[in-house]
XYZ file of C-alpha atoms in Angstrom:
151
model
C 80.111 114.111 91.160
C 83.155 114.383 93.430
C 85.483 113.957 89.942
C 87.587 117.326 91.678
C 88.262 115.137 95.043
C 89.198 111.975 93.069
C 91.912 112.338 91.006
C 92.114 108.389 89.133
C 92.871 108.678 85.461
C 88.885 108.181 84.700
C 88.231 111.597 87.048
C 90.947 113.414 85.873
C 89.973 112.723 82.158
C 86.105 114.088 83.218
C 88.167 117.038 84.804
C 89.698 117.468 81.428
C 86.859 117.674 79.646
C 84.883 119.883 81.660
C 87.936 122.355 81.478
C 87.909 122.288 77.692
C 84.249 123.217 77.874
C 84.778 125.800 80.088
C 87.339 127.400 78.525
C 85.323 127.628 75.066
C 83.652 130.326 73.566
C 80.883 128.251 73.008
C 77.789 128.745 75.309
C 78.026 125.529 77.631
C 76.223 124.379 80.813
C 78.003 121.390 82.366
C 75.802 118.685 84.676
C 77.296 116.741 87.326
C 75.250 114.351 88.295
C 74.816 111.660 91.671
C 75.143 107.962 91.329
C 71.965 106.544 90.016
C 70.211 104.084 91.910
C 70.387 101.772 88.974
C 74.231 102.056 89.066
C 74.230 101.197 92.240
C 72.332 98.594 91.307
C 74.459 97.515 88.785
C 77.272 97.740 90.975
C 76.325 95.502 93.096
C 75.780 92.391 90.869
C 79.028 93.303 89.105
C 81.623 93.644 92.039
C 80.539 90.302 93.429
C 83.685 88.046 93.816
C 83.780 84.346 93.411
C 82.478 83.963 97.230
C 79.626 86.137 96.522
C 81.112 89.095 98.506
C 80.964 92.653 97.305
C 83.668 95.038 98.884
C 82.621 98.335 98.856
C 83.810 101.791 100.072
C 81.851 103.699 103.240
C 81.402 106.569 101.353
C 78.512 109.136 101.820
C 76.124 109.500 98.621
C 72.975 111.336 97.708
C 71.804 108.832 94.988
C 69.197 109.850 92.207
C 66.787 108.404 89.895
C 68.420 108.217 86.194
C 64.891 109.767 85.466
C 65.340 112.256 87.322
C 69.034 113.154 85.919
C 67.570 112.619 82.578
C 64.727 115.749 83.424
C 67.867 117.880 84.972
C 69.679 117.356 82.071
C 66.557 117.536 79.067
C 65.898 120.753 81.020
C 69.343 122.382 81.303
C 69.733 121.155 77.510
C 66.470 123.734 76.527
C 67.184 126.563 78.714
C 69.884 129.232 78.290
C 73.236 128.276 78.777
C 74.216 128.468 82.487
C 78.243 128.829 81.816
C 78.498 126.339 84.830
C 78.076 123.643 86.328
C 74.789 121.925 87.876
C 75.007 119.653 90.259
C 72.327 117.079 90.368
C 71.629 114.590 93.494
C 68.802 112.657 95.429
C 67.359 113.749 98.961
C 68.319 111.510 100.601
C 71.874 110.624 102.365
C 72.927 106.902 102.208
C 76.099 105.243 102.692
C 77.318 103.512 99.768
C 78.209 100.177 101.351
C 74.585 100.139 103.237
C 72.680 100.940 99.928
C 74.616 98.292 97.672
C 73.461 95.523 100.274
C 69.792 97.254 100.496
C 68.921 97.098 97.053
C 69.375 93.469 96.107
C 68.023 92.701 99.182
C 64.755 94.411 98.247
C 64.618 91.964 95.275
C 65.420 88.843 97.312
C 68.655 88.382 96.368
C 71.144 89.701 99.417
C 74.324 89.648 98.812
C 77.196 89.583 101.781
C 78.636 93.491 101.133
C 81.613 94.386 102.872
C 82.609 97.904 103.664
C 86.112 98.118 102.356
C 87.978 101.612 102.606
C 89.973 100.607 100.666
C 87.711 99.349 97.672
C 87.967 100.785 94.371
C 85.735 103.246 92.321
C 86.700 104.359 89.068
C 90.160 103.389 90.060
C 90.088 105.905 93.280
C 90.028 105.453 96.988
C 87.061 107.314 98.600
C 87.497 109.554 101.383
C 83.832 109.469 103.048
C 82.858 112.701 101.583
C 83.938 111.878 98.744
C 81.157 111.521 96.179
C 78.387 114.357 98.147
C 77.481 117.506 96.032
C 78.106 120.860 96.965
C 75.148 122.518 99.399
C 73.955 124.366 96.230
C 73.089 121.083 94.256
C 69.788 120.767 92.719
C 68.073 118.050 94.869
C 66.145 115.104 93.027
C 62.778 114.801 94.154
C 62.736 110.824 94.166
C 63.243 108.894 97.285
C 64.738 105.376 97.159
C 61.896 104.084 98.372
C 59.771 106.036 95.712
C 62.036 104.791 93.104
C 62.265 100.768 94.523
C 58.075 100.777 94.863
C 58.352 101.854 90.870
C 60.635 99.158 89.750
């Protein structure tokens, strides 16, 4: 999501891709979809440095379940081809830097997370709005708290 706004070589590449698609005669249907709460997650044990300290950008997101992206997608994948794109994200609003220090702490294992606005992701800076779907996304229907009470 965002891969328009972002323009690292790992965005631009996705960009690339989704043009190729587009531009074939084959029936397509293209699905952007939000961070997952497990890659957030997974985020945050990665980007720890030495001191324990994860830097990570302010940016608004509307994380999903990867269960929930997996239904978007089994669903778009058995229906007729949209010729677009679907945007898929959670309904809720968090800010990156406050979820990647919420969700260890949940397990017991906080971790000192910095907001950096300068950090990182995919090799691109964030702008704040960086990573939010367009109004017209298809909203998730998991809650983080739905989805931490699960795990």
């Amino acid at each position: 999501m965002g891969a328009e706004r972002l323009l690292s070589g790992w965005f631009r590449a996705k960009l690339l891709l989704e043009d190729q698609v587009r531009r074939s005669p084959v029936p397509h249907s293209i699905v952007r979809a939000a961070l997952s709460f497990e890659c957030v997650e997974a985020m945050a044990r990665q980007n720890a440095h030495q001191d324990g300290e994860v830097r990570v950008a302010p940016a608004l997101v509307r994380p999903a379940a990867a269960d929930d992206v997996a239904a978007a997608v089994a669903h778009v994948a058995v229906g007729v081809p949209l010729f677009g794109t679907l945007e898929v994200a959670g309904p809720e609003e968090f800010g990156l830097d406050e979820l990647t220090a919420e969700l260890p702490a949940a397990r017991g294992n906080a971790r000192q997370v910095v907001a950096d606005e300068h950090a990182w992701f995919f090799g691109a800076e964030l702008q704040r709005r960086s990573l939010l779907p367009a109004a017209h996304a298809h909203g998730a229907p998991t809650t983080f708290r739905e989805w931490l009470a699960r795990r």
